[in-house]
Coordinates of C-alpha atoms and ligand atoms in Angstrom, one line a residue:
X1 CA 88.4 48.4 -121.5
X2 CA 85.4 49.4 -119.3
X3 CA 86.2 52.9 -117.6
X4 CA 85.3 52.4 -114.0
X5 CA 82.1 53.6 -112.9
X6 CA 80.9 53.1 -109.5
X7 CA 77.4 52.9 -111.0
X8 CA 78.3 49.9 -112.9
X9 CA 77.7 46.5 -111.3
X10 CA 78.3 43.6 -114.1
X11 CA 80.9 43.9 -115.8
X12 CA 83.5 45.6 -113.7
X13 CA 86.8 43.4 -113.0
X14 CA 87.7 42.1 -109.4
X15 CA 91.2 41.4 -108.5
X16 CA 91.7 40.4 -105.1
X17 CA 95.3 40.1 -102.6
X18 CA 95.7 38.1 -99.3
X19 CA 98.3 39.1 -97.8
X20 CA 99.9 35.8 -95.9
X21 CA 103.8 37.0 -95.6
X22 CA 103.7 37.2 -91.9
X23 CA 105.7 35.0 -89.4
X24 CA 102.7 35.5 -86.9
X25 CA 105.4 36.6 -83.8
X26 CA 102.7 36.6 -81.2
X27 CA 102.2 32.6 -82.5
X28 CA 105.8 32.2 -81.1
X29 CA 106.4 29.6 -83.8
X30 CA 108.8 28.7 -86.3
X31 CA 105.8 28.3 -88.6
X32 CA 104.3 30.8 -90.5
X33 CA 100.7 31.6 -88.8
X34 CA 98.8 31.1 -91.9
X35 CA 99.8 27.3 -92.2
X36 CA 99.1 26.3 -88.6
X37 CA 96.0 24.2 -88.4
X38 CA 92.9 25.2 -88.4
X39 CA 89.6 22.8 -88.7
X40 CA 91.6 20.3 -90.0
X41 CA 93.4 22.6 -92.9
X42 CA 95.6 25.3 -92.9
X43 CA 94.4 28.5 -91.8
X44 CA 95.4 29.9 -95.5
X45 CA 93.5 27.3 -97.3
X46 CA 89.7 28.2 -95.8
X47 CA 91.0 32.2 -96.6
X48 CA 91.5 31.3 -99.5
X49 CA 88.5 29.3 -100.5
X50 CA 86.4 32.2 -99.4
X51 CA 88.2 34.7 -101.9
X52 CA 88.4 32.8 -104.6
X53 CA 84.9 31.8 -104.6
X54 CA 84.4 36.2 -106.5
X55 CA 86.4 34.6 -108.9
X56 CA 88.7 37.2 -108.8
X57 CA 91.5 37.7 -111.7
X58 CA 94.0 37.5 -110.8
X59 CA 94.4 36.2 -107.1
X60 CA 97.6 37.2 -105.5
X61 CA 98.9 36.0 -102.8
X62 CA 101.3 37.8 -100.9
X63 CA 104.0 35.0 -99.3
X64 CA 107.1 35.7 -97.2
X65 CA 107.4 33.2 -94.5
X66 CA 107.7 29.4 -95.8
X67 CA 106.8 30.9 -99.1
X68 CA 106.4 27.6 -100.8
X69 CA 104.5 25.8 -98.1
X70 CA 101.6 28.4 -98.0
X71 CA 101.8 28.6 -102.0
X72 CA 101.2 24.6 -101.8
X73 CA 98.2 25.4 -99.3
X74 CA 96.4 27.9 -101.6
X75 CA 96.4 26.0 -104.5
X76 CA 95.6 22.9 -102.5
X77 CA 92.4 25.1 -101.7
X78 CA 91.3 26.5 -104.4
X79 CA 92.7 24.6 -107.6
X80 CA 91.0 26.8 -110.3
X81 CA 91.8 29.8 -108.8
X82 CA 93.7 32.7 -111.2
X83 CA 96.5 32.6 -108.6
X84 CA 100.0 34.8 -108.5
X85 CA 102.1 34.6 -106.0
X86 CA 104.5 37.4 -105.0
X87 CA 107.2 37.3 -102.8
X88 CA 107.6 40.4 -99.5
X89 CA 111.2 40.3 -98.8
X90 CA 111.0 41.9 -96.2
X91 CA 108.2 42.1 -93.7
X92 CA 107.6 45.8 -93.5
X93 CA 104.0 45.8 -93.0
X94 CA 100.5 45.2 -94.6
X95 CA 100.9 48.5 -96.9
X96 CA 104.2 47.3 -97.7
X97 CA 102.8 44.1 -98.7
X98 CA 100.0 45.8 -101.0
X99 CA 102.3 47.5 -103.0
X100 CA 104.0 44.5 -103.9
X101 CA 100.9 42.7 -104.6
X102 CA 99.8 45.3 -107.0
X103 CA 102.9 44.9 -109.1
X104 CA 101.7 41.0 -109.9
X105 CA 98.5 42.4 -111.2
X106 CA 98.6 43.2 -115.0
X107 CA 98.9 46.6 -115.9
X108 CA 95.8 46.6 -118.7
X109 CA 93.9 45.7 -115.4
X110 CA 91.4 48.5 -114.5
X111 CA 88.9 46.9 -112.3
X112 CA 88.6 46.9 -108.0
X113 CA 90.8 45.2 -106.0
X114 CA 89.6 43.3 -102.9
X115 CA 92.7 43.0 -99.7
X116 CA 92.3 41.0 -97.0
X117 CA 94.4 39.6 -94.8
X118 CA 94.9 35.5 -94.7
X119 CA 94.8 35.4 -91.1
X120 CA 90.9 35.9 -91.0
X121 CA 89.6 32.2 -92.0
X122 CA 86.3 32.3 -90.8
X123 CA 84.8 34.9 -93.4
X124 CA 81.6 33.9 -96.0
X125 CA 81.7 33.8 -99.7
X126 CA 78.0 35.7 -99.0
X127 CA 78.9 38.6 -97.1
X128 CA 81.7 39.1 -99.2
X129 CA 79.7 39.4 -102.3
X130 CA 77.6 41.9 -100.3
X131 CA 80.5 43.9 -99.7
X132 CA 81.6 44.1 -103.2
X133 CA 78.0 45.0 -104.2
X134 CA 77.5 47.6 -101.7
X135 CA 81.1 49.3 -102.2
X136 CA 79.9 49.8 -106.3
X137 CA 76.5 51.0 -105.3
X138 CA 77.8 53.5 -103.0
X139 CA 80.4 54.5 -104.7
X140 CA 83.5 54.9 -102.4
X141 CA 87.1 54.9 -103.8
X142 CA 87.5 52.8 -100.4
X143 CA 85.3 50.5 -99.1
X144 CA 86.0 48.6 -95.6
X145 CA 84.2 46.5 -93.2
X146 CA 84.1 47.1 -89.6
X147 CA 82.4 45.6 -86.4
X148 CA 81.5 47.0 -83.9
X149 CA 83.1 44.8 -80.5
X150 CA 82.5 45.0 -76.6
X151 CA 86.4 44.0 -76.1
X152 CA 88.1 45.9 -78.8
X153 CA 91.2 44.5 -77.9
X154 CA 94.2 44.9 -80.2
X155 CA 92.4 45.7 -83.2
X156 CA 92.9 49.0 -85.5
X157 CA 90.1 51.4 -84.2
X158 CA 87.3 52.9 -87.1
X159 CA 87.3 56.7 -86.2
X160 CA 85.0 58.7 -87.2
X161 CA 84.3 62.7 -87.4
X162 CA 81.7 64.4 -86.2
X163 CA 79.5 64.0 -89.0
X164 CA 80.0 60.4 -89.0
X165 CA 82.2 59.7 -91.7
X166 CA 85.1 57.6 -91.4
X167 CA 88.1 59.7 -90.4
X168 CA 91.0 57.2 -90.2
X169 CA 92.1 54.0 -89.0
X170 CA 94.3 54.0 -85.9
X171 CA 96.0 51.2 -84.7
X172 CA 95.7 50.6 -80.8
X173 CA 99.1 50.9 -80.4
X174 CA 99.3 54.4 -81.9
X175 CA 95.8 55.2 -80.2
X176 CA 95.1 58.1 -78.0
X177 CA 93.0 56.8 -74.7
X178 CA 89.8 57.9 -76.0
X179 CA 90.8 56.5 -79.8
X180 CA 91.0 52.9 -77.6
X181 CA 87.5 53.6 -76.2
X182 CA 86.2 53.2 -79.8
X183 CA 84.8 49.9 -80.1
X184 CA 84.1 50.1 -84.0
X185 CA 87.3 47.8 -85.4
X186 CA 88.8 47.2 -88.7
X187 CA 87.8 44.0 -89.8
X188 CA 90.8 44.0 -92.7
X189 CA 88.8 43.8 -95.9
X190 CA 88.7 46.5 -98.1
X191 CA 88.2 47.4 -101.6
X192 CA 89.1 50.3 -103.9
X193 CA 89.7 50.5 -107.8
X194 CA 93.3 49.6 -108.8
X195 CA 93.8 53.6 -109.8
X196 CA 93.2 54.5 -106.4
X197 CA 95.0 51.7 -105.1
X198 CA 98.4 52.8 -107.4
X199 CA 98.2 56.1 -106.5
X200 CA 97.9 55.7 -102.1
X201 CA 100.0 53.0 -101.5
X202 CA 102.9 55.0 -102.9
X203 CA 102.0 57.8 -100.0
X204 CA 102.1 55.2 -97.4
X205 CA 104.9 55.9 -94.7
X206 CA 106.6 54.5 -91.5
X207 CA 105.7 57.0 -89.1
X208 CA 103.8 55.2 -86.7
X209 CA 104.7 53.4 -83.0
X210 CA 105.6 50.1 -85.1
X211 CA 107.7 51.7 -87.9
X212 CA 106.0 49.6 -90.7
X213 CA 104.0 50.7 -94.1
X214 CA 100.3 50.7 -92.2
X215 CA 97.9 49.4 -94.6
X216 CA 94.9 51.4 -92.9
X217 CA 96.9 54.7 -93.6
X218 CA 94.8 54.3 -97.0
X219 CA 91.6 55.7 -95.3
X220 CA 93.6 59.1 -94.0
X221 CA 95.2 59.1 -97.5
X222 CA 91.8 59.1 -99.1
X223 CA 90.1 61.6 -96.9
X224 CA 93.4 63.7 -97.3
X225 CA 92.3 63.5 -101.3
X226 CA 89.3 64.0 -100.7
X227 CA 87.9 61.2 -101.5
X228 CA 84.8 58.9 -100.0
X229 CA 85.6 56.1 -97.6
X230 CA 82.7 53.7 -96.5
X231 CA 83.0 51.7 -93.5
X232 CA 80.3 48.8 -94.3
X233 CA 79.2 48.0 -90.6
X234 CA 79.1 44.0 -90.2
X235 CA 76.7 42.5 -87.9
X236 CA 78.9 39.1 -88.0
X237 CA 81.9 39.8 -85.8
X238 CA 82.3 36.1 -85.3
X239 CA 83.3 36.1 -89.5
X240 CA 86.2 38.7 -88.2
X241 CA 88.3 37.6 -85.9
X242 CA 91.6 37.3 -86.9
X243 CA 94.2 34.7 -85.4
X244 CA 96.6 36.3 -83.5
X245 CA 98.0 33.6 -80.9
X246 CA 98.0 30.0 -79.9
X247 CA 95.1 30.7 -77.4
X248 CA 92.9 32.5 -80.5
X249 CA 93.5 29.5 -82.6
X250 CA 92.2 27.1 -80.2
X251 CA 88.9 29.4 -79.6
X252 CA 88.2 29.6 -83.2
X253 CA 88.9 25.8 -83.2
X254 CA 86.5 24.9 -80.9
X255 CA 83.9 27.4 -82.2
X256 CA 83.9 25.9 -86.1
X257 CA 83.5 22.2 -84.5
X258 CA 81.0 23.4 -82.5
X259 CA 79.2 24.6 -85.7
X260 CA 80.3 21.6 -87.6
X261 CA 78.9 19.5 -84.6
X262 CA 75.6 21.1 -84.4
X263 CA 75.1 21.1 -88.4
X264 CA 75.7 17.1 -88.0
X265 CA 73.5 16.1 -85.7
X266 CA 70.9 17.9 -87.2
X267 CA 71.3 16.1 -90.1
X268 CA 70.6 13.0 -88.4
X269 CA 74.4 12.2 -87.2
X270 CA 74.6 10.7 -83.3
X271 CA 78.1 12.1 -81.7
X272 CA 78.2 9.8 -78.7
X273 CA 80.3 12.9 -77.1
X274 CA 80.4 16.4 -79.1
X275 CA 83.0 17.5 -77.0
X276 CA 85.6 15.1 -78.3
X277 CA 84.0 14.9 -82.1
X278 CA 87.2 16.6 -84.2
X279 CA 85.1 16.5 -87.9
X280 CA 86.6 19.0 -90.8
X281 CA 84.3 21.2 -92.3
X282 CA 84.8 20.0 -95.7
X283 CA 83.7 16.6 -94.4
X284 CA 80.6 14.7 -95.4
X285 CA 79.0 12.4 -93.0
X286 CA 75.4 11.0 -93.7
X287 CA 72.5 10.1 -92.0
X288 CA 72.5 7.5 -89.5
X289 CA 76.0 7.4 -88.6
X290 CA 77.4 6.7 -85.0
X291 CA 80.7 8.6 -84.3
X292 CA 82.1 7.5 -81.0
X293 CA 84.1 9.6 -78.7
X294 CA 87.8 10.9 -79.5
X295 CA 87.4 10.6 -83.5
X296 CA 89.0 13.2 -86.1
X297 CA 87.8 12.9 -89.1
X298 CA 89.5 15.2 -91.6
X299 CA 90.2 16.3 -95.1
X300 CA 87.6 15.3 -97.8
X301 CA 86.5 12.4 -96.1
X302 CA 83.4 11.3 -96.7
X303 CA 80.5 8.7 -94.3
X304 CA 77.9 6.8 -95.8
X305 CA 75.3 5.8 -94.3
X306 CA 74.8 4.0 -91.1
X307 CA 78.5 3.9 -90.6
X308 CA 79.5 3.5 -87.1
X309 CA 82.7 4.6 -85.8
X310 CA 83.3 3.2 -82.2
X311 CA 86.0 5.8 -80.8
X312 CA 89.5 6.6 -81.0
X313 CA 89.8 6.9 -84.4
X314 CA 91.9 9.3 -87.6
X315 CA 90.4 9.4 -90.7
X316 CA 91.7 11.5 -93.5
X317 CA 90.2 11.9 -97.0
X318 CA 88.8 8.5 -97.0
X319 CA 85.6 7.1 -98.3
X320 CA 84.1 4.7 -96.3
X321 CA 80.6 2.9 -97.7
X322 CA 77.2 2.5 -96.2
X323 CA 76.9 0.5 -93.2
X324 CA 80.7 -0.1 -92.4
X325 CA 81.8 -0.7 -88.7
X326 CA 84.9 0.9 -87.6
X327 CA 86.4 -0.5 -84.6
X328 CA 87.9 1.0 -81.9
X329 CA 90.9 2.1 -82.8
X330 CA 91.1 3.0 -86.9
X331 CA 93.8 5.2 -88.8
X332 CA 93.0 5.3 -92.4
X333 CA 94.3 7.9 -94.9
X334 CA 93.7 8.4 -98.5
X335 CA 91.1 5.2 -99.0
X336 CA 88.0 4.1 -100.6
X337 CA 86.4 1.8 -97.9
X338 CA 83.2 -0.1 -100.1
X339 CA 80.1 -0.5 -98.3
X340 CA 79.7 -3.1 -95.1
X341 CA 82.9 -3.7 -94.4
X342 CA 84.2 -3.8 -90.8
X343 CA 87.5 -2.7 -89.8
X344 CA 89.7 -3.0 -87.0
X345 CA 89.8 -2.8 -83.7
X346 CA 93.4 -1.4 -84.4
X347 CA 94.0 -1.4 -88.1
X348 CA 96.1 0.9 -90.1
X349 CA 94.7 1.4 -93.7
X350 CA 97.5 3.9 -96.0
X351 CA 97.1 5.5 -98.7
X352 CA 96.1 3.5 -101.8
X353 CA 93.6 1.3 -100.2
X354 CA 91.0 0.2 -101.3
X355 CA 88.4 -2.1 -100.1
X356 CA 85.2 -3.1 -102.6
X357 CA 82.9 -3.9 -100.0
X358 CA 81.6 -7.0 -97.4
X359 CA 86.0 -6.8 -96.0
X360 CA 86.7 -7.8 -92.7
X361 CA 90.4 -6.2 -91.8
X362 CA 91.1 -6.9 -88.8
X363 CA 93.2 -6.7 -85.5
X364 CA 96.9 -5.1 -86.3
X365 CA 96.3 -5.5 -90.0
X366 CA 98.4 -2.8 -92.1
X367 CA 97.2 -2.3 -95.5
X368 CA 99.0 -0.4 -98.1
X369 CA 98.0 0.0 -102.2
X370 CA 96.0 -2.8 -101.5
X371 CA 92.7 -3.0 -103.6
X372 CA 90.6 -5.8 -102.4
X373 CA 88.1 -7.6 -104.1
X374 CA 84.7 -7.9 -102.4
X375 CA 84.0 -10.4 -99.3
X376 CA 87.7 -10.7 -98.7
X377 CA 89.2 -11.2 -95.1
X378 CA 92.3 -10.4 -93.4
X379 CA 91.4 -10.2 -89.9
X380 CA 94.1 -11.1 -87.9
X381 CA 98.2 -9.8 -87.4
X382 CA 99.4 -8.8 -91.4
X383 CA 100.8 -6.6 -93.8
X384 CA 99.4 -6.4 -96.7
X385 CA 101.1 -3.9 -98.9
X386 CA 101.0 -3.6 -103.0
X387 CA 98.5 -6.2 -103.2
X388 CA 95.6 -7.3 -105.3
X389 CA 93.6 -9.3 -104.2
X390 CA 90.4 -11.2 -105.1
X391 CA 87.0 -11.5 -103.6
X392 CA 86.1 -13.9 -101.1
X393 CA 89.5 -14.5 -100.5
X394 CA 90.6 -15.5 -96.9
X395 CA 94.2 -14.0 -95.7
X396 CA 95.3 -16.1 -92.6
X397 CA 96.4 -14.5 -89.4
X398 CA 100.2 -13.2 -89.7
X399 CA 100.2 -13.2 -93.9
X400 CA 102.7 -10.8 -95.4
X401 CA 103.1 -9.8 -98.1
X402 CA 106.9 -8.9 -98.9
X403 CA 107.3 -6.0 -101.0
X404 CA 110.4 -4.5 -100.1
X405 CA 113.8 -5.2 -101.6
X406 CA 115.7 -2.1 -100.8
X407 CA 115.5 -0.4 -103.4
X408 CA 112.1 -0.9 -105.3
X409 CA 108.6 -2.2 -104.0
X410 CA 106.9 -5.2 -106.1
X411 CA 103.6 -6.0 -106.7
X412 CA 101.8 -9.5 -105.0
X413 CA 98.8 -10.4 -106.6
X414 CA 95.7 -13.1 -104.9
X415 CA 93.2 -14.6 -106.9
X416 CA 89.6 -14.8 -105.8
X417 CA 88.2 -17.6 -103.0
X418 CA 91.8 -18.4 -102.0
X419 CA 92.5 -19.5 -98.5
X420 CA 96.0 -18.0 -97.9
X421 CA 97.6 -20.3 -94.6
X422 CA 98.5 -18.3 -91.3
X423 CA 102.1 -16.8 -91.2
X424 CA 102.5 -17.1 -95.4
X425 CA 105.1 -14.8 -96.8
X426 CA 104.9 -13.9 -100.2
X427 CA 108.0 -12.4 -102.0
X428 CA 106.6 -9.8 -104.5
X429 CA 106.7 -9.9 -107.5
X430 CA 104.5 -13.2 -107.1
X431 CA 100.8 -14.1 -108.8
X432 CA 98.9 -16.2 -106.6
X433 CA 95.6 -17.5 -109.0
X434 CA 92.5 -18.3 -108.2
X435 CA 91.0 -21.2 -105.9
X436 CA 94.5 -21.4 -104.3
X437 CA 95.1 -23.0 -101.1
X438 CA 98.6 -21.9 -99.4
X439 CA 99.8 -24.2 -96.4
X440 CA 100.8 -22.4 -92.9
X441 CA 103.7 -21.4 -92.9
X442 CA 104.7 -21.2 -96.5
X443 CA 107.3 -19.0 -98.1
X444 CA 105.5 -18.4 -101.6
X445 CA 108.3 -17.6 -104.2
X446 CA 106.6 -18.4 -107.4
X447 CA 103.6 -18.2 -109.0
X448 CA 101.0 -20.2 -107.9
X449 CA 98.4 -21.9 -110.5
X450 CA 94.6 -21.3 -110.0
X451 CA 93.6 -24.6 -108.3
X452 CA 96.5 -25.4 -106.4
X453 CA 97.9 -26.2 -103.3
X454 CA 101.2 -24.2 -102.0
X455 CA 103.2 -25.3 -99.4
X456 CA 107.3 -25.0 -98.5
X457 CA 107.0 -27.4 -95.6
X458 CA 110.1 -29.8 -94.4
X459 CA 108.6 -32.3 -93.4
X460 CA 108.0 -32.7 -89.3
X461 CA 110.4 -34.7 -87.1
X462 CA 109.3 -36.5 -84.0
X463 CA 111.5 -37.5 -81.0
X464 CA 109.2 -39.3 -78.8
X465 CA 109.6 -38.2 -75.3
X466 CA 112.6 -36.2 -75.8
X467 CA 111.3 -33.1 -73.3
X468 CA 111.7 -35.6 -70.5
X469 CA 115.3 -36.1 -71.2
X470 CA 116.2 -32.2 -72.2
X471 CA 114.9 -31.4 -68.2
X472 CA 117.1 -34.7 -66.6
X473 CA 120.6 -32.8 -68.6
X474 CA 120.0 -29.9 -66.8
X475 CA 118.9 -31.2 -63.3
X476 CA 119.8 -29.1 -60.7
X477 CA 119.4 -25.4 -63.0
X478 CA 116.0 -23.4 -63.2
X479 CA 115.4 -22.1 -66.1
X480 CA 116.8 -18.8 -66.6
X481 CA 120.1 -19.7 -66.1
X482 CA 120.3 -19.9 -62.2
X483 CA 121.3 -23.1 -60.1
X484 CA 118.8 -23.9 -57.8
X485 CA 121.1 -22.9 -55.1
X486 CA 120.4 -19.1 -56.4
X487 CA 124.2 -18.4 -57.5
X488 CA 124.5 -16.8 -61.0
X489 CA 126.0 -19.5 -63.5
X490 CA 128.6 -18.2 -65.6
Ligands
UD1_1 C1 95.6 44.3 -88.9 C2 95.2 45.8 -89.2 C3 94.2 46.2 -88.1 C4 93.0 45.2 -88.1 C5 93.5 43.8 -88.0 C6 92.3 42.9 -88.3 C7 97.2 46.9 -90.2 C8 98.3 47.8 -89.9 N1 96.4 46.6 -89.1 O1 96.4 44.2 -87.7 O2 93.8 47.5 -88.3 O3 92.2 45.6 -87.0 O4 94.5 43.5 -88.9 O5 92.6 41.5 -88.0 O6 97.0 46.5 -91.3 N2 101.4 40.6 -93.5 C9 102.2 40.6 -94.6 N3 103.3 41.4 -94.6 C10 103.6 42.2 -93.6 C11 102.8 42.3 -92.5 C12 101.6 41.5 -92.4 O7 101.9 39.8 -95.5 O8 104.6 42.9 -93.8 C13 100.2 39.8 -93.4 C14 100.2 38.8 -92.2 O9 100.8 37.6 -92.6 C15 98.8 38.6 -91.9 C16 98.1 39.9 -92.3 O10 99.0 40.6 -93.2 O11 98.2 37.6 -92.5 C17 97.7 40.9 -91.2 O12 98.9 41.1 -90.4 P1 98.8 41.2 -88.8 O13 100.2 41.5 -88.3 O14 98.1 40.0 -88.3 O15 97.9 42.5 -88.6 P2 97.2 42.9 -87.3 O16 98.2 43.4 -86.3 O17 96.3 41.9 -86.8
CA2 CA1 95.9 39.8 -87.6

C-alpha cells in the first residue's frame, strides 16, 4: 500500500460519499429531496453521474429516506460505478452521515475521500478533477470549495482569520451578525485522506443551534490539530447551488433547459418556442429538427435528422429515425421509431415498439410490443398490442388485436402486404401469413394461410322498406321516448 503523500498525484486512491439520507423538510414532501425531478431525472442521478465519473472506489452512498428508491436512481445513473450503499438510521446530520459512510469503505483503504452532498446536481466532472488535483498539490489534510455569493442566504459561512486562512465553517443559523455578512459560502465538497477523515469525525459533536453532528465542524477540528485547511475558491457558483425547496428546484429547472435550449439550437435545432421546449440533458437531437411548442422529450431519447415534432408532445427514451413527422399530440416511451415514419396526431406508442421505418400510425392508434415491418400502416382508431407484423402491410381503421385473456397476454402475428379489413379483431395467439386479405368486420380465430381471404361474415339480410313501417308502429311518439303531446311515457 502507497503511504499517502500529498506530493503524490497518480497513484493515490479516491473514495468518494454522497450523502442523500435527507427527507429535504423545507421540500415539504413525502419524497425524499434527492429523487424529486430534476431535468428530466432524479436530482440523485446527475449527482451521481458527476462523482462517479473520478472513478472513485468505492462509491458510497449514504441513503435514509426511501432508501431503496434513491439506491435504484444511482445505479440507474451510473451502472459501472463501485457503489456501496449504507444505511443513516437516523438523520442526525451530515457528520453523522460521514461517519457511517466511512464504515462501508474497506479498512486496507488508505487513499482520499471526496464528500459531497447529493443535493448539489449541477456540479462538472471538470472542476471536480481540478479540485482533487489542486487539494494533492497543496497539500491540505482538508480541502473545500467555496464561492463567494452576493446573497449568502442560508448557506454555511467560510471564515477566515486575519491572515486569511480558513478558520471554521459556521452555519447561518449559529452565525454571529457579522459571521452572516460573510459572503464566502461552503459549497459542500470537500476532500481529506481517510486517516484524517477516521480520526475527526469521531470529535464531531451536537452543540450547535440545530443539535445535529455538523459536517463542517471538520475544518475547526483540523485547525484545532493543527492541521491545513484549503478553501479552493470557485468562480462557478452556478455549479453550487444546492436544492433546498420547491421554488429552488424550479429555478435550477429552468436554468439547465435554458442551457440545454441554447446548446440545441446552436447545433442547428429550431425550437418553435424555447420557453415551452422541456428536452433532458442526456438527450440527443440532431440537426435539422423542428420541435414545436409544449414538447418534453426525456430520458435517453434520441432525434434524427430532420425530425419534426409539431407540439404537444412526451417522448421518453425513444429513438425516432431521420425525417419522421410527429404529429400533434405523441406519447411514446421506450421505442425505436425507423426513419420517415409519421405518427399521430394523437398516438400512444408503449414500451416495446418498434417501428422499421416508412410507418404511418395514426389517429388514436395504441401500440404496444409491436415491431413493425417497413412501409406498414395503421392509421386510423386501433390497438395493436404483442404484434408482428410485416412490411407494407395495411391495418384498417378500428383493428385490434386481442391479447388479453386475464391471466396471460398472447402473441398476434401479420404477414407482409396484407390488407387487414376495418374493425378485425384478432384473438392472440393467431398467425395471419402473408398476402392475406381479412374482410371488415372479421373475428380472426385461426390461422390464416399466406394468400387468403378471411372473413366471419353472416351473410346480409334485406327487408325492403321496412324503416317506413318501424316509424307508422310508433306514430304518435318522438324518439326519445316522449309522446308528441310532451308527457313522459312510462
Ligand atoms: C449544508 C452545509 C452548509 C453548506 C450547504 C451547501 C452542513 C452542516 N451544512 O447545509 O455549510 O453551505 O450544505 O449546500 O453540512 N444528509 C444526510 N443525513 C443527514 C443530514 C443530511 O444524508 O443526517 C444529506 C441530505 O440528504 C443532503 C445533504 O446531506 O443531500 C446536505 O444536507 P442539507 O440538510 O441540505 O444541508 P444544508 O442545510 O443545505
Ligand atoms: Ca442543502
Amino acid at each position: 500500500m502507497a503511504r499517502y503523500n500529498s506530493n503524490q498525484q497518480v497513484g493515490t486512491a479516491l473514495a468518494a460519499i454522497i450523502l442523500a439520507a435527507g427527507l429535504g423538510t423545507r421540500m415539504r414532501s413525502a419524497q425524499a429531496k434527492v429523487l424529486h425531478a430534476l431535468g428530466g431525472e432524479p436530482i440523485i442521478a446527475r449527482t451521481t453521474r458527476a462523482i462517479a465519473a473520478l472513478g472513485p472506489r468505492p462509491l458510497v452512498v449514504v441513503v435514509g429516506h426511501q432508501a431503496r428508491e434513491v439506491e435504484a436512481a444511482a445505479r440507474r445513473a451510473s451502472p459501472h460505478a463501485d457503489f456501496r450503499f449504507t444505511i443513516q438510521e437516523h438523520i442526525r446530520g451530515t457528520g453523522d452521515a460521514a461517519r457511517s459512510a466511512m464504515a462501508a469503505i474497506p479498512k486496507s483503504f488508505d487513499g482520499d475521500v471526496l464528500i459531497a452532498y447529493g443535493d448539489m446536481p449541477r456540479v462538472r466532472i471538470d472542476t471536480l478533477r481540478a479540485f482533487l488535483s489542486e487539494h494533492r498539490r497543496r497539500g491540505a489534510a482538508l480541502s473545500l470549495i467555496s464561492v463567494t455569493l452576493d446573497d449568502p442566504a442560508e448557506y454555511g459561512r467560510v471564515v477566515r482569520d486575519a491572515a486569511g486562512a480558513v478558520d471554521a465553517i459556521v452555519e447561518a443559523k449559529d452565525a454571529s451578525p457579522a459571521q452572516r455578512a460573510i459572503r464566502e459560502i461552503n459549497t459542500g465538497f470537500y476532500l481529506a485522506s481517510r486517516r484524517f477523515l477516521d480520526a475527526a469525525l469521531a470529535e464531531i459533536t451536537p452543540e450547535n443551534a440545530a443539535r445535529e453532528y455538523y459536517l463542517t465542524d471538520l475544518v475547526a477540528i483540523a485547525r484545532a490539530r493543527g492541521a491545513k485547511v484549503e478553501a479552493w475558491l470557485s468562480d462557478a457558483p452556478a455549479e453550487f447551488a444546492g436544492i433546498n425547496s420547491r421554488k429552488e428546484l424550479a429555478e435550477m429547472e429552468a436554468e439547465i433547459r435554458q442551457a440545454v435550449n441554447a446548446k440545441l439550437m446552436a447545433a442547428g435545432v429550431t425550437l418553435v418556442d424555447p420557453a415551452t421546449a422541456y428536452i433532458g440533458e442526456q438527450v440527443e437531437v440532431r440537426a435539422d429538427c423542428v420541435i414545436g411548442p409544449n414538447v418534453q422529450v426525456l430520458g435517453k431519447s434520441r432525434i434524427g435528422a430532420g425530425v419534426r415534432i409539431e407540439g404537444t408532445a412526451w417522448l421518453r427514451d425513444v429513438t425516432i429515425g431521420d425525417r419522421c413527422h410527429l404529429k400533434l399530440g405523441v406519447r411514446a416511451e421506450e421505442c425505436v421509431i425507423g426513419p420517415d415514419c409519421e405518427i399521430g396526431p394523437f398516438a400512444n406508442l408503449r414500451a416495446g415498439t418498434e417501428l422499421e421505418g416508412q410507418n404511418r400510425i395514426g389517429n388514436f392508434v395504441e401500440t404496444k410490443k409491436a415491431r413493425i415491418g417497413r412501409g406498414t400502416k395503421a392509421s386510423h382508431l386501433s390497438y395493436l398490442g404483442d404484434a408482428i407484423i410485416g412490411r407494407e402491410t395495411n391495418v384498417g381503421c378500428g383493428v385490434i388485436t386481442v391479447n388479453y385473456d386475464g391471466y396471460d397476454k398472447h402473441q398476434t402475428q401479420i404477414g407482409d402486404r396484407c390488407m387487414v379489413g376495418c374493425d378485425t379483431q384478432l384473438v392472440a395467439p393467431v398467425k395471419v401469413g402473408n398476402d392475406v386479405y381479412v374482410a371488415a368486420g372479421t373475428t380472426i380465430l385461426r390461422d390464416v394461410a399466406d394468400g387468403a381471404l378471411a372473413m366471419s361474415h353472416h351473410p346480409q339480410r334485406l327487408k325492403a322498406g321496412w324503416t317506413a313501417g318501424w316509424h307508422k308502429r310508433h306514430q304518435g311518439r318522438d324518439r326519445d321516448g316522449k309522446s308528441a303531446a310532451g308527457t313522459e311515457e312510462d
